Amino acid sequence: MYENKLKTLILVGGGHAHLYLIKQMISDKLKGYRTVLISSESKQYYSGMASGYIEGTYTEKDFTVDLPRICSKSAVIFIKDTVILINPAAKTLETASGEIYKFDILSVDTGSDISGSQIHGARDFAHLIKPLSNLKIIKKILIDAPVDLYNVVVVGAGAAGVEIALAIRALGIKENKKYSISIVNSNSDILKGYAKGVEHKTVDLFKRNEIKLIINQRANLIEKNYILMQSGFKIKYDLLLLATGSLSHPLYRESGFCVDDKGYMVVNDYLQNIEFPYILGAGDCIKFENYDYVKKVGVYAIREAPILWKNIKHIVDNEELEKYVPQKNYLSIISLGNKTAIASYKKLFKTGRISWYVKDWIDRTFIKQYH
Ligand SMILES: Cc1cc2nc3c(=O)[nH]c(=O)nc-3n(C[C@H](O)[C@H](O)[C@H](O)COP(=O)(O)OP(=O)(O)OC[C@H]3O[C@@H](n4cnc5c(N)ncnc54)[C@H](O)[C@@H]3O)c2cc1C
């Protein structure tokens, strides 16, 4: 498959941390190694700008990275395929197209799936907001929707669900479409993990935007035009979006790795698989054996990236590895539509245009590095 005697580093998934690694490789090479990126899609979508894309603030190009293009700049071999199984002992992996690739070092940054995908009927009738490439179809359906009342139901009132529901309202205003929007949550915790003040502001905004909030209803079954909740309650929809919490792709469990209860690969403080030190990982797809508080947000994937890169280099050069200590708190900015946002840090928060401009600046600065 490969020519010459070089060893091979395989990167699986073009997530945030791997984008950083690929960029580093423009000027900094791994001695004696070739690097291969295997990713399911040629484009990497940046979630920070996802709701802005739905609402029409950003184009698809604005929030995507062209993976073959950045790989060619760094002499990284790009392969569009999905890894379905890893054999850690043989140091090989298998892809959906049936290819087997051999590696010496492996790094995984494959993100996460939507937990709601497990609900019976979800993959037949609902639209999952992940992978983010799904947003293109979702946006088209919304724009093409009949002008009369179109019933959109978003399941999941975490940050992603809140951003998407409010972005749809903003899109409706721009497109002159009357969407009836509901957001459904399995419990009463809107924006779980955020300060109460952030939750209250958001609920207030739902009222002002005529977004119906339905709490303490857990979806049990999805049929063509309605969701059946565990309580027996039925919710009708024309378009159903699932923005429920995250769950690992089955890859790690099926490869026999040590995983947590949601199937994420368990790593040590050096971002290494706890059983196979030549397999590393970053972002949503990992679970730290020593830190329980790390959330599935891009912030961590970005912060892990420099340590991941250094540790891969240290393995190559046979040097001591560096520890990564995840931060407990971070600035979070949730887009509220129409160029407004709510920025929060611990219990402090600020709503309005300034928060949105800060978010816009952070997001554009991030994506610009890879354009
Ligand atoms: C609507 C929305 C808004 C969000 N907003 C924010 C925000 O503002 N700030 C924030 O910090 N977080 C946000 N998040 C969370 C954030 O998206 C994730 O935490 C983040 O994307 C995780 O990054 P990652 O690098 O782990 O993987 P990802 O960015 O998900 O990338 C993983 C890549 O791996 C590829 N892949 C997956 N499986 C395989 C496989 N088996 N083989 C090959 N390739 C594979 C995928 O195609 C994908 O390109 C948001 C999430 C959503 C859904």
Coordinates of C-alpha atoms and ligand atoms in Angstrom, one line a residue:
M1 CA 0.0 0.0 0.0
Y2 CA 2.7 2.5 1.0
E3 CA 6.0 2.9 -0.7
N4 CA 9.5 3.0 0.9
K5 CA 10.6 2.3 4.5
L6 CA 9.0 5.1 6.3
K7 CA 6.9 4.4 9.4
T8 CA 3.3 5.6 9.4
L9 CA 1.3 7.9 11.6
I10 CA -2.4 7.6 10.9
L11 CA -4.8 10.3 12.0
V12 CA -8.4 9.2 12.1
G13 CA -11.0 12.0 11.8
G14 CA -10.3 15.6 10.8
G15 CA -11.4 17.1 14.1
H16 CA -10.1 20.2 15.8
A17 CA -6.9 18.6 17.2
H18 CA -6.0 16.9 14.0
L19 CA -6.4 20.2 12.1
Y20 CA -3.8 21.7 14.4
L21 CA -1.4 18.7 13.8
I22 CA -1.8 19.0 10.0
K23 CA -1.0 22.7 10.2
Q24 CA 2.1 22.1 12.3
M25 CA 3.3 19.6 9.7
I26 CA 3.7 22.4 7.1
S27 CA 6.9 23.5 8.9
D28 CA 7.6 20.7 11.3
K29 CA 8.1 17.1 10.1
L30 CA 8.1 13.9 12.0
K31 CA 11.5 12.2 11.4
G32 CA 11.2 8.9 9.5
Y33 CA 7.4 9.0 9.3
R34 CA 4.7 9.6 6.7
T35 CA 1.3 10.9 7.9
V36 CA -2.0 9.8 6.6
L37 CA -5.4 11.3 7.5
I38 CA -8.5 9.1 7.1
S39 CA -11.7 11.0 7.4
S40 CA -15.3 10.2 6.6
E41 CA -15.8 13.5 4.8
S42 CA -13.6 15.8 2.7
K43 CA -14.9 18.8 4.5
Q44 CA -14.5 19.4 8.2
Y45 CA -17.4 21.5 9.6
Y46 CA -16.7 23.9 12.5
S47 CA -19.5 23.7 15.0
G48 CA -19.0 27.2 16.5
M49 CA -20.4 28.7 13.3
A50 CA -23.1 26.0 12.7
S51 CA -26.1 27.9 13.9
G52 CA -24.9 31.0 12.1
Y53 CA -24.9 28.9 8.9
I54 CA -28.5 27.9 9.5
E55 CA -29.5 31.4 10.1
G56 CA -27.7 32.7 7.0
T57 CA -24.9 34.7 8.7
Y58 CA -22.2 32.4 7.3
T59 CA -21.9 30.5 4.0
E60 CA -20.9 26.8 3.9
K61 CA -17.4 27.9 2.9
D62 CA -17.1 30.2 5.9
F63 CA -17.5 27.3 8.3
T64 CA -15.8 24.5 6.6
V65 CA -12.2 23.3 6.1
D66 CA -11.2 21.6 2.9
L67 CA -9.2 18.6 4.2
P68 CA -7.5 17.5 1.0
R69 CA -6.3 21.0 0.5
I70 CA -4.7 21.5 3.9
C71 CA -3.3 18.0 3.7
S72 CA -1.6 18.7 0.4
K73 CA 0.0 21.8 2.0
S74 CA 1.5 19.6 4.7
A75 CA 2.4 16.5 2.6
V76 CA -0.2 14.5 4.6
I77 CA -1.9 11.8 2.5
F78 CA -5.6 12.3 2.6
I79 CA -8.0 9.3 2.4
K80 CA -11.7 9.8 2.4
D81 CA -13.1 6.7 4.2
T82 CA -14.5 5.7 7.5
V83 CA -12.6 3.6 10.0
I84 CA -14.8 0.8 11.2
L85 CA -12.4 -1.3 13.3
I86 CA -8.9 -1.0 14.9
N87 CA -6.8 -4.0 15.7
P88 CA -4.4 -2.5 18.3
A89 CA -2.2 -5.6 18.7
A90 CA -1.6 -6.0 14.9
K91 CA -1.4 -2.2 14.5
T92 CA -3.9 -2.2 11.6
L93 CA -7.2 -0.7 11.0
E94 CA -10.1 -1.5 8.6
T95 CA -12.2 1.0 6.7
A96 CA -15.8 0.9 5.4
S97 CA -14.5 0.5 1.9
G98 CA -12.7 -2.7 2.9
E99 CA -9.1 -1.4 3.0
I100 CA -6.7 -2.5 5.7
Y101 CA -4.0 0.1 6.7
K102 CA -1.0 -0.5 8.9
F103 CA 0.2 2.1 11.4
D104 CA 3.0 2.6 13.8
I105 CA 1.3 5.4 15.7
L106 CA -2.4 6.1 15.6
S107 CA -4.3 9.2 16.7
V108 CA -8.0 9.4 16.8
D109 CA -10.1 12.6 16.8
T110 CA -13.5 11.4 15.5
G111 CA -15.8 13.5 17.6
S112 CA -19.1 12.1 18.9
D113 CA -22.5 11.0 17.7
I114 CA -26.0 12.2 18.9
S115 CA -27.4 10.0 21.6
G116 CA -30.9 10.4 20.2
S117 CA -29.8 8.4 17.2
Q118 CA -30.5 5.3 19.3
I119 CA -34.3 6.2 19.6
H120 CA -36.3 3.7 17.6
G121 CA -37.2 5.4 14.2
A122 CA -34.6 8.2 14.6
R123 CA -32.5 7.3 11.6
D124 CA -35.6 6.8 9.4
F125 CA -37.5 9.9 10.2
A126 CA -35.5 12.5 12.2
H127 CA -32.6 14.7 11.2
L128 CA -29.6 14.4 13.4
I129 CA -27.7 17.7 13.8
K130 CA -24.5 15.6 13.6
P131 CA -22.5 15.1 11.5
L132 CA -22.7 18.8 10.8
S133 CA -22.8 18.2 7.1
N134 CA -26.5 17.2 7.8
L135 CA -27.2 20.9 8.3
K136 CA -27.1 21.6 4.6
I137 CA -30.1 19.3 4.0
I138 CA -31.8 20.7 7.1
K139 CA -31.4 24.3 5.9
K140 CA -32.7 23.4 2.4
I141 CA -35.8 21.7 3.9
L142 CA -36.4 24.9 6.0
I143 CA -36.0 27.2 3.1
D144 CA -38.2 25.1 0.8
A145 CA -40.9 24.6 3.5
P146 CA -44.4 25.7 2.6
V147 CA -45.1 29.3 3.7
D148 CA -48.0 28.3 5.9
L149 CA -47.3 27.1 9.4
Y150 CA -44.5 24.6 9.3
N151 CA -44.0 22.6 12.5
V152 CA -40.4 22.3 13.5
V153 CA -39.5 20.2 16.6
V154 CA -36.0 20.3 18.2
V155 CA -35.3 17.6 20.7
G156 CA -32.6 18.5 23.2
A157 CA -32.3 21.8 25.1
G158 CA -28.5 21.8 25.6
A159 CA -26.4 24.5 23.9
A160 CA -26.6 23.0 20.4
G161 CA -30.4 22.6 20.5
V162 CA -30.9 26.1 21.9
E163 CA -28.7 27.7 19.2
I164 CA -30.4 25.7 16.4
A165 CA -33.9 26.6 17.6
L166 CA -33.1 30.3 17.8
A167 CA -31.3 30.2 14.5
I168 CA -34.3 28.7 12.8
R169 CA -36.5 31.5 14.2
A170 CA -34.0 34.0 12.7
L171 CA -34.0 32.2 9.4
G172 CA -37.8 32.3 9.3
I173 CA -37.8 36.1 9.7
K174 CA -35.2 36.4 6.9
E175 CA -37.0 34.0 4.6
N176 CA -40.5 35.3 5.5
K177 CA -41.5 31.8 6.7
K178 CA -43.8 31.1 9.6
Y179 CA -42.2 28.2 11.5
S180 CA -43.9 26.9 14.5
I181 CA -40.9 25.9 16.7
S182 CA -40.9 23.7 19.8
I183 CA -38.0 22.5 21.8
V184 CA -38.4 19.4 23.9
N185 CA -36.2 18.3 26.8
S186 CA -36.2 15.1 28.8
N187 CA -36.0 16.9 32.1
S188 CA -36.4 20.5 33.4
D189 CA -32.7 21.4 33.0
I190 CA -32.4 23.8 30.1
L191 CA -28.7 24.3 29.2
K192 CA -27.6 21.9 31.9
G193 CA -24.2 22.8 33.4
Y194 CA -24.7 26.6 32.8
A195 CA -25.5 29.2 35.4
K196 CA -29.2 29.6 36.4
G197 CA -29.1 33.1 35.0
V198 CA -28.2 31.8 31.6
E199 CA -31.1 29.4 31.7
H200 CA -33.6 32.1 32.8
K201 CA -32.5 34.4 30.0
T202 CA -32.8 31.7 27.5
V203 CA -36.3 30.6 28.6
D204 CA -37.4 34.3 28.5
L205 CA -36.0 34.5 24.9
F206 CA -38.0 31.4 23.9
K207 CA -41.1 33.2 25.1
R208 CA -40.3 36.3 23.2
N209 CA -39.6 34.3 20.1
E210 CA -42.7 32.2 20.4
I211 CA -40.6 29.0 20.8
K212 CA -42.6 26.5 22.8
L213 CA -40.6 24.8 25.5
I214 CA -41.8 21.3 26.4
I215 CA -40.0 19.8 29.5
N216 CA -39.9 16.4 31.2
Q217 CA -40.7 14.5 28.1
R218 CA -38.4 11.8 26.9
A219 CA -38.8 10.5 23.3
N220 CA -39.4 6.8 23.1
L221 CA -40.3 6.2 19.5
I222 CA -40.2 8.3 16.3
E223 CA -42.8 7.7 13.6
K224 CA -43.2 9.5 10.3
N225 CA -45.1 12.6 11.6
Y226 CA -45.0 12.3 15.4
I227 CA -42.8 11.4 18.4
L228 CA -44.2 9.2 21.0
M229 CA -42.9 10.2 24.4
Q230 CA -42.4 7.7 27.3
S231 CA -45.4 9.4 29.1
G232 CA -47.6 8.4 26.1
F233 CA -47.8 12.0 25.0
K234 CA -47.5 12.5 21.2
I235 CA -45.8 15.5 19.6
K236 CA -46.5 16.1 15.9
Y237 CA -43.9 17.5 13.6
D238 CA -43.1 18.4 9.9
L239 CA -39.4 18.5 10.6
L240 CA -37.8 16.8 13.5
L241 CA -34.2 17.7 14.6
L242 CA -32.3 15.7 17.2
A243 CA -29.9 17.7 19.3
T244 CA -29.8 15.4 22.3
G245 CA -26.5 14.7 24.2
S246 CA -23.5 13.0 22.9
L247 CA -22.6 9.3 22.6
S248 CA -19.5 7.7 21.2
H249 CA -19.2 6.2 17.7
P250 CA -19.2 2.4 18.2
L251 CA -15.6 2.2 16.8
Y252 CA -13.8 2.1 20.2
R253 CA -16.1 -0.5 21.9
E254 CA -16.1 -2.7 18.8
S255 CA -12.3 -2.5 18.6
G256 CA -12.2 -4.0 22.2
F257 CA -10.7 -0.8 23.8
C258 CA -11.2 0.1 27.4
V259 CA -14.2 2.5 27.1
D260 CA -16.5 4.3 29.5
D261 CA -20.3 3.7 29.7
K262 CA -20.9 5.8 26.6
G263 CA -18.2 4.1 24.5
Y264 CA -15.5 6.7 24.6
M265 CA -11.9 5.6 24.5
V266 CA -10.3 5.9 28.0
V267 CA -6.9 7.8 27.9
N268 CA -4.3 8.7 30.5
D269 CA -2.9 12.2 31.2
Y270 CA -0.7 11.9 28.2
L271 CA -3.7 11.4 25.8
Q272 CA -2.7 7.8 25.3
N273 CA -5.0 4.8 25.2
I274 CA -4.5 3.3 28.7
E275 CA -3.6 -0.1 27.2
F276 CA -1.9 0.8 23.9
P277 CA 0.5 3.7 24.3
Y278 CA 1.0 4.1 20.6
I279 CA -2.7 4.9 20.2
L280 CA -3.5 8.5 21.2
G281 CA -6.6 10.6 21.0
A282 CA -8.2 14.0 21.5
G283 CA -11.6 15.8 21.5
D284 CA -15.0 14.3 22.1
C285 CA -14.0 10.7 21.4
I286 CA -11.8 10.3 24.5
K287 CA -12.6 10.0 28.2
F288 CA -9.9 10.8 30.7
E289 CA -9.3 8.2 33.3
N290 CA -8.4 10.9 35.8
Y291 CA -10.7 13.8 35.0
D292 CA -14.5 13.5 35.1
Y293 CA -15.4 17.1 34.5
V294 CA -14.3 17.3 30.9
K295 CA -17.3 18.1 28.6
K296 CA -17.8 17.3 25.0
V297 CA -17.1 20.7 23.7
G298 CA -14.6 21.9 21.0
V299 CA -12.8 24.0 23.6
Y300 CA -11.1 20.8 25.0
A301 CA -10.2 19.4 21.6
I302 CA -8.5 22.7 20.8
R303 CA -6.5 22.8 24.1
E304 CA -5.5 19.2 23.8
A305 CA -4.1 19.7 20.3
P306 CA -0.6 21.1 21.2
I307 CA 0.0 18.4 23.8
L308 CA -1.2 15.7 21.4
W309 CA 1.3 17.0 18.8
K310 CA 4.2 17.3 21.3
N311 CA 3.5 13.8 22.6
I312 CA 3.4 12.2 19.1
K313 CA 6.8 13.9 18.5
H314 CA 8.1 12.7 21.8
I315 CA 7.1 9.1 20.9
V316 CA 8.8 9.4 17.6
D317 CA 12.0 10.8 19.2
N318 CA 11.8 8.4 22.2
E319 CA 11.5 11.3 24.7
E320 CA 9.5 11.8 27.9
L321 CA 5.9 12.7 27.3
E322 CA 4.1 15.8 28.6
K323 CA 1.0 15.8 30.8
Y324 CA -2.2 17.5 29.8
V325 CA -4.3 18.9 32.7
P326 CA -7.8 20.0 31.4
Q327 CA -9.0 23.3 32.6
K328 CA -12.2 23.3 34.8
N329 CA -13.7 26.5 33.5
Y330 CA -13.9 28.1 30.1
L331 CA -15.7 31.0 28.4
S332 CA -18.8 29.7 26.6
I333 CA -20.7 31.8 24.1
I334 CA -24.1 30.6 22.9
S335 CA -25.5 32.3 19.8
L336 CA -29.1 33.5 20.3
G337 CA -29.8 34.5 16.7
N338 CA -29.8 37.9 14.9
K339 CA -26.2 38.6 15.9
T340 CA -26.8 38.4 19.7
A341 CA -25.3 35.9 22.1
I342 CA -24.9 35.0 25.7
A343 CA -21.4 34.8 27.0
S344 CA -20.8 33.0 30.3
Y345 CA -17.9 32.2 32.5
K346 CA -18.6 30.4 35.8
K347 CA -21.6 32.3 37.2
L348 CA -21.0 35.5 35.3
F349 CA -22.8 36.1 32.0
K350 CA -23.5 38.8 29.5
T351 CA -26.2 38.9 26.8
G352 CA -26.3 41.1 23.7
R353 CA -24.5 42.1 20.5
I354 CA -21.0 42.5 22.1
S355 CA -21.1 38.9 23.2
W356 CA -21.9 37.9 19.6
Y357 CA -19.2 40.0 18.1
V358 CA -16.7 38.4 20.5
K359 CA -17.9 35.0 19.4
D360 CA -17.8 35.9 15.7
W361 CA -14.2 37.1 16.1
I362 CA -13.1 34.0 18.0
D363 CA -14.8 31.7 15.4
R364 CA -13.5 33.6 12.3
T365 CA -10.0 33.7 13.8
F366 CA -10.1 29.9 14.4
I367 CA -11.3 29.0 11.0
K368 CA -9.1 31.4 9.1
Q369 CA -6.0 29.4 10.2
Y370 CA -7.3 26.6 8.0
H371 CA -8.6 28.4 5.0
Ligands
LIG1 C1 -24.7 22.7 16.6 C2 -23.5 22.6 17.5 C3 -22.9 23.7 18.0 C4 -21.8 23.6 18.8 N1 -21.2 24.7 19.3 C5 -20.1 24.6 20.0 C6 -19.4 25.8 20.4 O1 -19.8 27.0 20.1 N2 -18.2 25.7 21.1 C7 -17.7 24.4 21.5 O2 -16.7 24.4 22.1 N3 -18.4 23.3 21.1 C8 -19.5 23.4 20.4 N4 -20.2 22.2 20.0 C9 -19.6 20.9 20.4 C10 -18.5 20.6 19.4 O3 -19.1 20.4 18.1 C11 -17.7 19.3 19.6 O4 -17.3 19.2 21.0 C12 -16.5 19.3 18.7 O5 -16.8 19.3 17.4 C13 -15.6 18.1 19.0 O6 -14.5 18.2 18.2 P1 -13.7 17.0 17.8 O7 -12.4 17.5 17.3 O8 -13.7 16.0 18.9 O9 -14.4 16.3 16.6 P2 -15.3 16.8 15.4 O10 -15.1 18.3 15.2 O11 -16.7 16.3 15.6 O12 -14.6 16.1 14.1 C14 -14.6 14.7 14.0 C15 -14.3 14.3 12.6 O13 -14.0 12.9 12.5 C16 -14.7 12.3 11.4 N5 -15.0 10.9 11.7 C17 -15.8 10.5 12.7 N6 -15.8 9.1 12.7 C18 -14.9 8.7 11.9 C19 -14.4 7.5 11.5 N7 -14.8 6.3 12.1 N8 -13.4 7.4 10.5 C20 -13.0 8.5 9.9 N9 -13.4 9.7 10.2 C21 -14.3 9.8 11.2 C22 -15.9 13.2 11.2 O14 -16.3 13.1 9.8 C23 -15.5 14.5 11.6 O15 -15.0 15.2 10.5 C24 -21.3 22.3 19.2 C25 -21.9 21.2 18.7 C26 -23.0 21.3 17.9 C27 -23.7 20.0 17.4

